[in-house]
XYZ file of C-alpha atoms in Angstrom:
81
model
C 0.000 0.000 0.000
C 1.303 3.477 -0.796
C 0.106 6.795 0.598
C -0.623 9.779 -1.572
C 2.320 12.157 -1.845
C 2.482 14.565 1.081
C 4.642 17.576 1.851
C 6.854 17.971 4.916
C 9.971 20.141 5.408
C 9.526 21.455 1.858
C 9.899 17.968 0.356
C 7.455 15.503 -1.180
C 7.215 12.071 0.465
C 5.330 8.785 0.236
C 4.894 6.149 2.897
C 4.701 2.514 1.783
C 3.305 -0.245 3.987
C 3.813 -3.928 3.257
C 1.346 -6.032 5.298
C 3.093 -9.303 6.080
C 6.506 -7.625 6.070
C 9.302 -8.598 3.732
C 9.944 -12.094 2.380
C 11.245 -13.755 5.556
C 9.127 -11.820 8.089
C 7.345 -13.611 10.928
C 3.540 -13.701 10.778
C 1.662 -10.462 11.541
C 4.617 -8.172 10.751
C 4.554 -5.042 8.620
C 7.383 -3.460 6.624
C 7.517 0.338 6.281
C 9.289 2.523 3.693
C 9.618 6.315 3.824
C 10.594 7.722 0.422
C 11.793 11.212 -0.537
C 10.119 11.980 -3.884
C 11.699 15.446 -4.248
C 14.629 16.267 -6.522
C 16.835 17.500 -3.657
C 18.303 15.600 -0.722
C 17.476 16.282 2.926
C 18.879 15.112 6.261
C 16.248 14.566 8.967
C 15.772 12.988 12.386
C 12.555 11.019 12.773
C 10.739 8.176 14.501
C 7.454 6.316 14.297
C 4.965 4.431 16.405
C 2.301 1.827 15.757
C -0.936 1.854 17.729
C -3.627 -0.772 18.120
C -7.354 -0.155 17.545
C -7.712 1.257 21.074
C -4.919 3.780 20.467
C -2.427 1.957 22.689
C 1.138 2.261 21.428
C 2.460 -1.235 20.671
C 5.701 -0.337 18.858
C 7.861 2.772 19.109
C 10.999 3.392 17.093
C 12.745 6.722 17.356
C 15.954 8.658 17.060
C 16.792 7.780 13.462
C 18.868 10.303 11.525
C 19.315 9.812 7.800
C 20.153 11.735 4.672
C 17.515 11.013 2.058
C 19.141 11.403 -1.349
C 17.543 11.654 -4.757
C 16.369 8.512 -6.569
C 17.226 4.864 -6.022
C 17.948 3.353 -2.616
C 19.480 6.613 -1.335
C 16.050 8.271 -1.215
C 14.357 5.693 1.030
C 14.414 4.310 4.556
C 12.930 0.911 5.321
C 12.275 -1.272 8.320
C 11.555 -4.852 7.213
C 9.739 -5.983 10.373
């Protein structure tokens, strides 16, 4: 699944979700990609959380810092599980 393009920090982004995770993921996992769709690079710090239907946080990942380049693998960040 891929989100519509959205704007943040003057850049265009998409978020991709892969229910079931990547090829060797355990059952009930999800893979996440964050992709810079702009034609300029940007270095950001970010994190994410996953919440259940009641709003309870079940996963928190934070304190990532990455330079998102332009095109190819350099423009994306992924967590496989």
